[in-house]
Coordinates of N, CA and C in Angstrom, one line a residue:
X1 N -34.9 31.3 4.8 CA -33.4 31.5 5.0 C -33.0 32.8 4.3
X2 N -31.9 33.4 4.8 CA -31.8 34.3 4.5 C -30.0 34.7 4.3
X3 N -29.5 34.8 3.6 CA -28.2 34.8 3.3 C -27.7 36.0 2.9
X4 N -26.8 36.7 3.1 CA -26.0 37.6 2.5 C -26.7 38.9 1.7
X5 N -28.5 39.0 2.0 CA -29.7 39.8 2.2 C -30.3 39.0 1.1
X6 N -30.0 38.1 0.8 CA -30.7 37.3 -0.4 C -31.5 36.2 0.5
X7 N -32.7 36.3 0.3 CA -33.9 35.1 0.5 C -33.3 34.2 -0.1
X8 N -33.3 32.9 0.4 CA -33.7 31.7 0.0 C -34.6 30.9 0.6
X9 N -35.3 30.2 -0.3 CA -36.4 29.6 -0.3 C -35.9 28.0 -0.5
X10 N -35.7 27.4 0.9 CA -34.7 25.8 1.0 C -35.9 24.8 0.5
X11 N -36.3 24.8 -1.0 CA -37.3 23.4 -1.1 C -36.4 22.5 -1.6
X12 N -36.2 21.9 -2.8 CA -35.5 21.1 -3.2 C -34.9 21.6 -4.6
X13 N -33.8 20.9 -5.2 CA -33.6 20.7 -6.6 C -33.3 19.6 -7.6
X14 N -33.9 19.7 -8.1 CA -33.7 18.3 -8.8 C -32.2 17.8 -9.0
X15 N -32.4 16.1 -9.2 CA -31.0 15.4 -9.2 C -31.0 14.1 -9.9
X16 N -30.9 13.7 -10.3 CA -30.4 12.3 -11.4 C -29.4 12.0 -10.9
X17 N -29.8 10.2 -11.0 CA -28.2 9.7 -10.8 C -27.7 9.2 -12.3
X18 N -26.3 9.3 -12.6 CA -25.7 9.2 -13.6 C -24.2 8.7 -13.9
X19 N -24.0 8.1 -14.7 CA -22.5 8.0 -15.3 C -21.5 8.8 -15.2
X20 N -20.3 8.9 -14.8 CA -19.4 10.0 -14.9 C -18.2 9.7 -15.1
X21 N -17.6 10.3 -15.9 CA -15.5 10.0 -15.9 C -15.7 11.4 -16.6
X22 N -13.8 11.5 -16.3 CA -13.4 12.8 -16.2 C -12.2 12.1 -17.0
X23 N -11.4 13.2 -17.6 CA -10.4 12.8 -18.9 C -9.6 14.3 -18.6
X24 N -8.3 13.8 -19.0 CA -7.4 15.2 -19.0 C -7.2 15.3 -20.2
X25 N -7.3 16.2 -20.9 CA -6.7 17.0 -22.0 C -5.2 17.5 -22.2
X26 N -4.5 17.0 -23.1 CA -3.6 18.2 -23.2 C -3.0 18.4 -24.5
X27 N -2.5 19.6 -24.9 CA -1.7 19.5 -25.6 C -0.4 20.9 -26.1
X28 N 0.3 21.3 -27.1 CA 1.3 22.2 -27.2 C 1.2 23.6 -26.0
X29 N -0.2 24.0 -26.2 CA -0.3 25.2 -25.2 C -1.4 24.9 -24.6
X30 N -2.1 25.9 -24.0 CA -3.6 25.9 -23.6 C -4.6 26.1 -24.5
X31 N -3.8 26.7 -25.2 CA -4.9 27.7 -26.2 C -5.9 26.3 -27.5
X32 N -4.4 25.2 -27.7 CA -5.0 24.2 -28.2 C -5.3 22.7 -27.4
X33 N -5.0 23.3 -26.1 CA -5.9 21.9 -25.4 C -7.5 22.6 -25.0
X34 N -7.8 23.8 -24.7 CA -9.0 24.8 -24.9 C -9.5 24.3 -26.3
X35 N -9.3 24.9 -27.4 CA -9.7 24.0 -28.8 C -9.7 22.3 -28.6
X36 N -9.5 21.5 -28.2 CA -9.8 19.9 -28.1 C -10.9 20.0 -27.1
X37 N -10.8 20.4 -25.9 CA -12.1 20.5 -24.8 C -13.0 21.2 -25.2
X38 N -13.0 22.3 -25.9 CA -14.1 22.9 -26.3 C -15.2 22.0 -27.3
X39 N -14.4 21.6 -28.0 CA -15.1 20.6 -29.4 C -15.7 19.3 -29.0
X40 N -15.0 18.8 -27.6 CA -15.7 17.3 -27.5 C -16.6 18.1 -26.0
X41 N -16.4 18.7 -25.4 CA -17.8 18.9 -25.1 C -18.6 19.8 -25.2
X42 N -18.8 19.9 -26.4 CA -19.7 21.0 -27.3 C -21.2 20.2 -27.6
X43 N -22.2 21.0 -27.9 CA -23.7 20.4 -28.0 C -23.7 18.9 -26.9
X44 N -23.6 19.8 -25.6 CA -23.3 18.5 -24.8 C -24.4 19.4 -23.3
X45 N -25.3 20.0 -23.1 CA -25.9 21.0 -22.0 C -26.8 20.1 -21.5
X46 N -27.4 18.9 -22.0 CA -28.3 18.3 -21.0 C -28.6 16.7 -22.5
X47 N -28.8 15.9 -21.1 CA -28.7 14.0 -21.7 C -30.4 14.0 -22.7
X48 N -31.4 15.0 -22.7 CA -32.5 15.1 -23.3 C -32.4 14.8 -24.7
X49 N -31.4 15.7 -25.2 CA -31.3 15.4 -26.7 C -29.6 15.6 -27.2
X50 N -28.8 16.0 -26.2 CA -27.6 15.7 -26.7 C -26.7 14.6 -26.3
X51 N -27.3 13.2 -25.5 CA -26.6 12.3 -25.8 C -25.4 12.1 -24.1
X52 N -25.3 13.3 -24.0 CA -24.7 13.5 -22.9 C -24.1 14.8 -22.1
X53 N -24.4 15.0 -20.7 CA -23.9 16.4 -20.3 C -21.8 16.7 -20.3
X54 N -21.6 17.2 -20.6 CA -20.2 17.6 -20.4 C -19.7 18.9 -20.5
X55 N -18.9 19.5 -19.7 CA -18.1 20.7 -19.4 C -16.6 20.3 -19.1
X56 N -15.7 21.3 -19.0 CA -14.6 21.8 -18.4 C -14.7 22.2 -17.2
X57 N -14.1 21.3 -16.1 CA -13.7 21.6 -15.2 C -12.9 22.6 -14.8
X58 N -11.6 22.3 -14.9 CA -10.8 23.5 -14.5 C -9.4 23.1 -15.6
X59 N -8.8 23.8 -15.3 CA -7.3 24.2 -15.9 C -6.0 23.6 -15.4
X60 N -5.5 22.6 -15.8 CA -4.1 22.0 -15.3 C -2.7 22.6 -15.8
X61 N -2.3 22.8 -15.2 CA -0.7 23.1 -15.1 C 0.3 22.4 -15.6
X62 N 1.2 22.2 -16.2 CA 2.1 21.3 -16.8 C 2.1 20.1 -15.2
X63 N 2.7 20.6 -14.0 CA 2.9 19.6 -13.0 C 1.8 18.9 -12.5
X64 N 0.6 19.0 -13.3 CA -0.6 18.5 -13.0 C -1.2 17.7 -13.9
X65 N -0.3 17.1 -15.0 CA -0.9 16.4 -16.7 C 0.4 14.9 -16.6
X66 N -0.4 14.5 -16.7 CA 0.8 12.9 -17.2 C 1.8 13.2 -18.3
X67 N 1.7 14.0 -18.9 CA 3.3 14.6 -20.0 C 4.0 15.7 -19.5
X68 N 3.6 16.3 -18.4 CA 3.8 17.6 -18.1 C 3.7 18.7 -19.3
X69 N 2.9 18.4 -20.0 CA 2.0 19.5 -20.5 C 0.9 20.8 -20.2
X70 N 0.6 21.7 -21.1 CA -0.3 22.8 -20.3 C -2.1 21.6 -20.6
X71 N -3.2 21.8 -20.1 CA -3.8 20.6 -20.1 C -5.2 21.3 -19.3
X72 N -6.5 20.5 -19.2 CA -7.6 20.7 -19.0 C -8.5 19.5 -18.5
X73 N -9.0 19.5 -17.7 CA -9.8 18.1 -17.3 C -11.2 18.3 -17.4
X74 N -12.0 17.5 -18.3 CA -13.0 18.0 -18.7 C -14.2 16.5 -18.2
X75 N -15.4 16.7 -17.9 CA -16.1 16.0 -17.3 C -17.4 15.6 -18.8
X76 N -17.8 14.3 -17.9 CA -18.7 13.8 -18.9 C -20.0 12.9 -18.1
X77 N -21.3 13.4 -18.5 CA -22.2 12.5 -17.8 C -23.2 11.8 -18.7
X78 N -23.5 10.5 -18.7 CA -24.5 10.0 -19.5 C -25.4 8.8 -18.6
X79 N -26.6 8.7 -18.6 CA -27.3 8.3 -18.2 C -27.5 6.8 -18.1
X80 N -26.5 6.1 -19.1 CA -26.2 4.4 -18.9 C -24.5 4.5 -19.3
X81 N -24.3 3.3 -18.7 CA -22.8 3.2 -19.4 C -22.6 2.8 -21.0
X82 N -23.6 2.1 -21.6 CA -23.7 2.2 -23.0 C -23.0 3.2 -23.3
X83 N -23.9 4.4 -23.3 CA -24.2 5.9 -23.5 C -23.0 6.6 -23.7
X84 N -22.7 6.1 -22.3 CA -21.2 7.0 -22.0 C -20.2 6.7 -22.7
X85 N -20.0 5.3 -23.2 CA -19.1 4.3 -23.9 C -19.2 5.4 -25.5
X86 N -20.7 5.1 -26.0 CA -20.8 6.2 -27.3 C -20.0 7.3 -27.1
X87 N -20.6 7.8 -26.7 CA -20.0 9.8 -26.4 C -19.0 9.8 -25.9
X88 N -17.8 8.8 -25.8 CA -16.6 9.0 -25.5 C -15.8 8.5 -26.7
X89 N -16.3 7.7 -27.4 CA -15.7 7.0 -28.5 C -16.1 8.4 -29.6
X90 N -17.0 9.0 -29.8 CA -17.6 9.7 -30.6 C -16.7 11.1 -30.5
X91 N -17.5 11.7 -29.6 CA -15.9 12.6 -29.4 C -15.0 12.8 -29.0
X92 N -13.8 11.9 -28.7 CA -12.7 11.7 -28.5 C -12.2 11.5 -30.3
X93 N -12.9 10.6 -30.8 CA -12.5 10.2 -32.3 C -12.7 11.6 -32.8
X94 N -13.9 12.1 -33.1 CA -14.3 13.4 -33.7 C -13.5 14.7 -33.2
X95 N -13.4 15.1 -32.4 CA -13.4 15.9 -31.6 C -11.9 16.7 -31.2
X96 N -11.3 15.7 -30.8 CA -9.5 15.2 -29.5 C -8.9 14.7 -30.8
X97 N -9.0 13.5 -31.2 CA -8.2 13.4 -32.1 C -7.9 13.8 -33.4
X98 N -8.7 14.7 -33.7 CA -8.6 15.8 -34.8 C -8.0 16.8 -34.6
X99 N -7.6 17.2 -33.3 CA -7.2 18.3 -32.9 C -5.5 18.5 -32.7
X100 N -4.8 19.4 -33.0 CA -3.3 19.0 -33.5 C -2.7 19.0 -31.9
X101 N -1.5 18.4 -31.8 CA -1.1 17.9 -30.8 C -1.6 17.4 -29.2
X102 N -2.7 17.5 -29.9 CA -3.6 16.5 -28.3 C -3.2 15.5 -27.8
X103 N -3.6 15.5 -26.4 CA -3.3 13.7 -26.2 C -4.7 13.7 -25.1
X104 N -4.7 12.4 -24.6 CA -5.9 12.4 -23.8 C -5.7 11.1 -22.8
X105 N -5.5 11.2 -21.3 CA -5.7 10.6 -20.5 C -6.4 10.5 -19.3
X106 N -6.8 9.5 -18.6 CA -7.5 8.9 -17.9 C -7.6 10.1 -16.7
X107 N -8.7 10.5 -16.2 CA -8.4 11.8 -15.0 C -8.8 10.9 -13.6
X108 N -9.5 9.8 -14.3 CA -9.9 9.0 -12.6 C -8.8 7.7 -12.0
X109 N -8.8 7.4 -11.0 CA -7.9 6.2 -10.4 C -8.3 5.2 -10.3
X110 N -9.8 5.5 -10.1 CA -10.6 4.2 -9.3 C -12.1 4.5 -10.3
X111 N -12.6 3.3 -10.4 CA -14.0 3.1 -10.7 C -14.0 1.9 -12.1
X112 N -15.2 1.7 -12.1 CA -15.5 0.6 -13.6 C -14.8 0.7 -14.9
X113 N -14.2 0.4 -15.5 CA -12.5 0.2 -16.7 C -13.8 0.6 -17.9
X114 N -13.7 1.7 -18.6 CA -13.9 1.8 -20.2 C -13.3 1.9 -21.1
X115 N -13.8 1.4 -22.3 CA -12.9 1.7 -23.2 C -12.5 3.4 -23.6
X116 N -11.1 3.8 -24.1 CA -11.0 5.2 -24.5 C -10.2 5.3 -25.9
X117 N -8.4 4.5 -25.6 CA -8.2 4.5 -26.8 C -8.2 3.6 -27.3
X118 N -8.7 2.1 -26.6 CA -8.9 0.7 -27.1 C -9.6 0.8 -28.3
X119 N -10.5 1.7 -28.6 CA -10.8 1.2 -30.2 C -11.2 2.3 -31.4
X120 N -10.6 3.8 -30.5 CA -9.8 4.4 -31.7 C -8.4 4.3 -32.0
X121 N -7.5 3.1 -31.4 CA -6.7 2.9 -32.0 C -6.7 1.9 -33.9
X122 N -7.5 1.7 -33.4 CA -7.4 1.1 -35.2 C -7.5 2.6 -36.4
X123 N -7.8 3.4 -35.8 CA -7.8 4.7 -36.8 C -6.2 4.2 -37.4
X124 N -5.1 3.7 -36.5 CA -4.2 4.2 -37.0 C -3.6 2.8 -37.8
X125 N -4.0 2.3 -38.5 CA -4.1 1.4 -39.4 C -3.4 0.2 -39.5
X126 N -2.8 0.0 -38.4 CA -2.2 -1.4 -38.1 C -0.5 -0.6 -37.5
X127 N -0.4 0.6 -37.5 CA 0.8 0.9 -37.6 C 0.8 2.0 -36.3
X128 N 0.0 1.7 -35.6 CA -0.5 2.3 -34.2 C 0.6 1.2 -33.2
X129 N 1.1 1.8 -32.3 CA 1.9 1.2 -30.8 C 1.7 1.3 -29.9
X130 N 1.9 0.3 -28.9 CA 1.5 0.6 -27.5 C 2.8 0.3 -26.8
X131 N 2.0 1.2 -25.5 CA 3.1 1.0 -24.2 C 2.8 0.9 -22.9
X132 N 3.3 0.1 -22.1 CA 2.7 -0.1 -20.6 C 3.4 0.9 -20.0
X133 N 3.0 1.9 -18.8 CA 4.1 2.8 -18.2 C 3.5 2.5 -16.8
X134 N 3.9 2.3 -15.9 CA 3.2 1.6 -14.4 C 1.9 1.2 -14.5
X135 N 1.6 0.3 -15.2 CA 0.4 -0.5 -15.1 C -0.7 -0.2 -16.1
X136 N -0.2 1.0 -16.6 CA -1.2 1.4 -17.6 C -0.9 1.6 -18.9
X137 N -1.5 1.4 -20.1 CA -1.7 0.8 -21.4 C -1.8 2.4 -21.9
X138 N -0.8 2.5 -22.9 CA -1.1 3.8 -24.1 C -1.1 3.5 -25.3
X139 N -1.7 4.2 -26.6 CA -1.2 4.0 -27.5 C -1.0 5.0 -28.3
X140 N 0.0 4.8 -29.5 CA 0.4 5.7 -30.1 C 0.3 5.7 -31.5
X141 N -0.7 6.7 -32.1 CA -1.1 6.5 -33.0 C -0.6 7.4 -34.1
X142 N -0.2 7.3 -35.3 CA 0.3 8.0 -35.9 C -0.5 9.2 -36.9
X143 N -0.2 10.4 -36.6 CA -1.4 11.1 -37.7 C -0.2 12.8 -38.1
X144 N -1.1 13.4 -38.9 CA -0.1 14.4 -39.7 C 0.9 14.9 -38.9
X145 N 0.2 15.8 -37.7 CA 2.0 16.2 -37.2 C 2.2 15.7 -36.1
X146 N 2.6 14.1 -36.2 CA 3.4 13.8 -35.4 C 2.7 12.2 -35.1
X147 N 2.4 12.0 -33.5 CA 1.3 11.2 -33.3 C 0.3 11.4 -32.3
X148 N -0.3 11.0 -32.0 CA -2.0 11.4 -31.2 C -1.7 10.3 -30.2
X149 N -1.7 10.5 -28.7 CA -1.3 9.6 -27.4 C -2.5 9.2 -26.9
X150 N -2.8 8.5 -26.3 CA -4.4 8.1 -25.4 C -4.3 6.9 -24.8
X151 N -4.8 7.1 -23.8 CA -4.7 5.4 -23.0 C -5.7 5.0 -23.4
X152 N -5.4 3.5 -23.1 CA -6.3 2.8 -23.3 C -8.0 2.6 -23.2
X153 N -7.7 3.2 -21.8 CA -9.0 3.0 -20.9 C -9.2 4.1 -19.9
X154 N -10.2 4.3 -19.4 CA -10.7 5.5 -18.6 C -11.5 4.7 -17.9
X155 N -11.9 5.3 -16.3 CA -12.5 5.0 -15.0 C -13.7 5.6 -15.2
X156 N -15.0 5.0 -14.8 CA -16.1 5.5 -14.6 C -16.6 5.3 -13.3
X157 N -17.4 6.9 -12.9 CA -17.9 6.4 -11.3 C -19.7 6.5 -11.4
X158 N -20.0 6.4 -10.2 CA -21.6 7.0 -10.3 C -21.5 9.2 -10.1
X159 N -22.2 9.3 -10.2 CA -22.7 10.9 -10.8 C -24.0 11.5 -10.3
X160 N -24.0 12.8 -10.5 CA -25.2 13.3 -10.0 C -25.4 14.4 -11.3
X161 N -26.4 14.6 -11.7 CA -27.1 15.6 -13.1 C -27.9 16.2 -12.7
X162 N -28.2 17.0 -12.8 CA -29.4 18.2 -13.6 C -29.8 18.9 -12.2
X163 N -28.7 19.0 -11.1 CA -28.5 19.8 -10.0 C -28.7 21.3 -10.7
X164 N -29.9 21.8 -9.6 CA -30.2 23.4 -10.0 C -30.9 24.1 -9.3
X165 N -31.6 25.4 -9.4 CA -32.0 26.5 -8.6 C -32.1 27.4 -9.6
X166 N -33.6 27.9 -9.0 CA -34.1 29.1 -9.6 C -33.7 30.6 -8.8
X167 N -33.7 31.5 -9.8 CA -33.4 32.9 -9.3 C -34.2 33.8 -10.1
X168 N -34.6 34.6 -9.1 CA -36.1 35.2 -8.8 C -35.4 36.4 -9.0
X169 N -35.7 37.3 -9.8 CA -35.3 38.9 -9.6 C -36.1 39.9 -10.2
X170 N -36.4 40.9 -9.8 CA -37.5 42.3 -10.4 C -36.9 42.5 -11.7
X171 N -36.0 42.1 -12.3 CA -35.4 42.6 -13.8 C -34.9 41.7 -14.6
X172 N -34.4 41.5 -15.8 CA -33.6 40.8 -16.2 C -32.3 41.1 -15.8
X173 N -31.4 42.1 -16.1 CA -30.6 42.4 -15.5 C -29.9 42.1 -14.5
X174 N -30.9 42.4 -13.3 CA -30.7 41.6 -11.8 C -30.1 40.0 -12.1
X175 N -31.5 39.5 -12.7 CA -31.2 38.2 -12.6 C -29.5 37.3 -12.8
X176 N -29.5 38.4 -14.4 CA -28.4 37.9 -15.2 C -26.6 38.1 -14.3
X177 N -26.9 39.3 -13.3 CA -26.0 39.7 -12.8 C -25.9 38.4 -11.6
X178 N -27.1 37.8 -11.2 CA -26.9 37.5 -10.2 C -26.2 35.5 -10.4
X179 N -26.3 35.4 -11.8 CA -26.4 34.2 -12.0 C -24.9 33.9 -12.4
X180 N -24.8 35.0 -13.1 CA -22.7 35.4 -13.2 C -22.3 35.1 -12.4
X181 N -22.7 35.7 -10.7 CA -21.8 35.8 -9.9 C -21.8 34.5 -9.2
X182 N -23.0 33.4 -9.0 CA -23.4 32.2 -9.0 C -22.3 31.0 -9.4
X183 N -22.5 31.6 -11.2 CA -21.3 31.1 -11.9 C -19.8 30.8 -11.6
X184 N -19.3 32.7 -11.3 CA -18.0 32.5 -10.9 C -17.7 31.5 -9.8
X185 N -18.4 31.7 -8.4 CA -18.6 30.9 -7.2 C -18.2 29.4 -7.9
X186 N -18.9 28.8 -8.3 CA -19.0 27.2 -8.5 C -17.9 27.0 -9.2
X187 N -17.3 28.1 -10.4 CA -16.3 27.9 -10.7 C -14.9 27.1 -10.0
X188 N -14.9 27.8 -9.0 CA -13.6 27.9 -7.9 C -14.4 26.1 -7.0
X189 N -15.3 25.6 -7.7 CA -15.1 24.0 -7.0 C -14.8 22.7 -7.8
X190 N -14.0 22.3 -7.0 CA -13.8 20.7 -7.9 C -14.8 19.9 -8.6
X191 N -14.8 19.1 -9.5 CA -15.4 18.0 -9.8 C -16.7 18.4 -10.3
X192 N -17.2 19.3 -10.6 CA -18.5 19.9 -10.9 C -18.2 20.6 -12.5
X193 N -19.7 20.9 -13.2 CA -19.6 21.3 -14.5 C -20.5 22.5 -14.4
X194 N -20.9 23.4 -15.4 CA -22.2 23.7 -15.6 C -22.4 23.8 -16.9
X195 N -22.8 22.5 -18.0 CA -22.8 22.6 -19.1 C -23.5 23.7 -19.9
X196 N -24.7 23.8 -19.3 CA -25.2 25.3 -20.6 C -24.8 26.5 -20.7
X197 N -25.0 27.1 -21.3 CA -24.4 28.3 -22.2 C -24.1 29.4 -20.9
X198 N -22.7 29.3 -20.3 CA -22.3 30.5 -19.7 C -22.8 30.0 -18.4
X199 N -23.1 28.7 -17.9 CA -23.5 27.8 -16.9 C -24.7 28.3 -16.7
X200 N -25.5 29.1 -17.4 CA -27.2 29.1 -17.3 C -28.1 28.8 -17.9
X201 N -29.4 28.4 -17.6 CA -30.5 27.7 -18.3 C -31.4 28.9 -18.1
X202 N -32.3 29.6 -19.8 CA -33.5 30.4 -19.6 C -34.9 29.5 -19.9
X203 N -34.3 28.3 -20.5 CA -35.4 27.8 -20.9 C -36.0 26.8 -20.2
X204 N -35.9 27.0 -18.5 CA -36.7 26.0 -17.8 C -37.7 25.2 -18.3
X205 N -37.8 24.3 -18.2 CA -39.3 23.6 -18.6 C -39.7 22.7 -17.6
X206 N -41.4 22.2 -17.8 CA -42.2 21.3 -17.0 C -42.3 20.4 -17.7
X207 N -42.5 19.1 -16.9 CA -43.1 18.1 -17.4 C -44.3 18.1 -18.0
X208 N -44.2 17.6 -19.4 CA -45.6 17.8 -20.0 C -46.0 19.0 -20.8
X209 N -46.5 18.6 -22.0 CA -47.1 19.8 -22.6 C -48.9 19.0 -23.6
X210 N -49.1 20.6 -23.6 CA -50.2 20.5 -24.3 C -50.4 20.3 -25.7
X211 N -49.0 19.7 -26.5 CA -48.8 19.1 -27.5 C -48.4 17.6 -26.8
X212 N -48.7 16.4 -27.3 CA -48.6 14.8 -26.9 C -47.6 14.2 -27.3
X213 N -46.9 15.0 -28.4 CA -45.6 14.6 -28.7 C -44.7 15.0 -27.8
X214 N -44.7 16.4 -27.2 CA -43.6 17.1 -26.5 C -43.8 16.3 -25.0
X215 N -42.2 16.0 -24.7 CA -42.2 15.6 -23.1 C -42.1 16.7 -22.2
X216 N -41.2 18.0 -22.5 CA -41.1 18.9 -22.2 C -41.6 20.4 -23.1
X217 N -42.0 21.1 -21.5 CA -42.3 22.2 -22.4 C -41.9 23.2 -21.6
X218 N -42.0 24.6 -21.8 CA -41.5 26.2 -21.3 C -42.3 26.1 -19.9
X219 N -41.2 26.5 -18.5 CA -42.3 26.5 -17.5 C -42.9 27.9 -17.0
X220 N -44.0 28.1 -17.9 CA -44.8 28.8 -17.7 C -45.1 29.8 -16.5
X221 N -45.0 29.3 -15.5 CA -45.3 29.7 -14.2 C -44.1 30.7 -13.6
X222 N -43.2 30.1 -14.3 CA -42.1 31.4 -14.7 C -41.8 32.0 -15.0
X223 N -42.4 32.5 -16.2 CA -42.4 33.4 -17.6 C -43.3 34.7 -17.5
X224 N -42.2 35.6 -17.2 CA -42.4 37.0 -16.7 C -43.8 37.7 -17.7
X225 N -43.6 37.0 -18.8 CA -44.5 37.9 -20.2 C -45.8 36.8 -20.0
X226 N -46.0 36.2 -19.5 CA -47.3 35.0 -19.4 C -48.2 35.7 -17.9
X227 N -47.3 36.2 -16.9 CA -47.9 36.6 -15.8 C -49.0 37.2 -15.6
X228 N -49.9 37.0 -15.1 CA -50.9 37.8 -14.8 C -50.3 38.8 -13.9

């Protein structure tokens, strides 16, 4: 195939099925709902050794946030619901609620009920409140400036992971240019992430190495400086 003078080569790309919910962010500006989303999905680029994939979606508009705040919807994938349950409790506590005027609500409508603020509300030591507002549960927890909002619970759906494609180019350069522009593209679509650094991966790897401890290792067969 041949697109836009770019070959492609239609084999496949790998895919996992996976855990997913999505959470809105918000808080005083952008600038500090950017600082909350950046921190809880940080060391988050693949379920191997960080527990769970997550990025930033996109950018919400005050008419687009349940406070009418400036705000961010940021995605999360983990490999069991256990999993996801951790790494939502983990950084939401660490992460969101450390962060000064955050709040954090539910981005899905429909799917399996998890917990979100159900049990970092005891951070707030018996002196935490709740409120039903059409059908759904918040609580209000009290911390230095001011209080920290979160619903209860969050929607989880099924997911798809570790969606990808190689790019083949005579330079680094080329490549790097060509992966940006990749980048921006995917940008402009819904519901999708690209957790690694600047939404690219250099350090492909294969199954298997010639150490017995390692599951993964560098894929070779790609490695410009290995080439015959």
């Amino acid at each position: 195939m041949n697109l836009n003078g770019v070959t492609i080569d239609d084999a496949f790309a790998e895919a996992f099925p996976m855990k997913a919910t999505r959470l809105i962010l918000t808080a005083h500006n952008l600038e500090w709902a950017y600082n909350a989303a950046n921190a809880a999905t940080g060391f988050a680029t693949s379920v191997i050794a960080c527990g769970c994939e997550a990025g930033i979606e996109r950018e919400l508009g005050p008419s687009e946030t349940p406070d009418g705040r400036p705000g961010l919807a940021i995605l999360l994938f983990a490999v069991s619901t256990k999993e996801l349950t951790r790494q939502l409790e983990r950084r939401i506590g660490q992460c969101v609620l450390t962060s000064p005027t955050s709040a954090v609500f539910a981005g899905l409508d429909q799917g399996e009920s998890l917990p979100l603020g159900k049990y970092l509300r005891y951070f707030g030591d018996g002196f935490q409140t709740s409120k039903q507002i059409g059908g759904r549960r918040y609580w209000r927890i009290p911390v230095m400036d001011g209080e920290f909002l979160i619903q209860d619970t969050t929607e989880m759906v099924s997911g798809v992971g570790g969606g990808n494609f190689l790019v083949l180019a005579e330079s680094q350069e080329q490549a790097l240019r060509a992966c940006e522009a990749a980048v921006s593209a995917m940008r402009q679509l819904p519901n999708i992430i690209m957790p690694f650094p600047g939404g690219v991966v250099r350090s492909g790897s294969k199954v298997g190495s010639k150490y017995p401890s390692l599951r993964a290792s560098t894929n070779d067969a790609f490695c410009p400086t290995i080439m015959g």
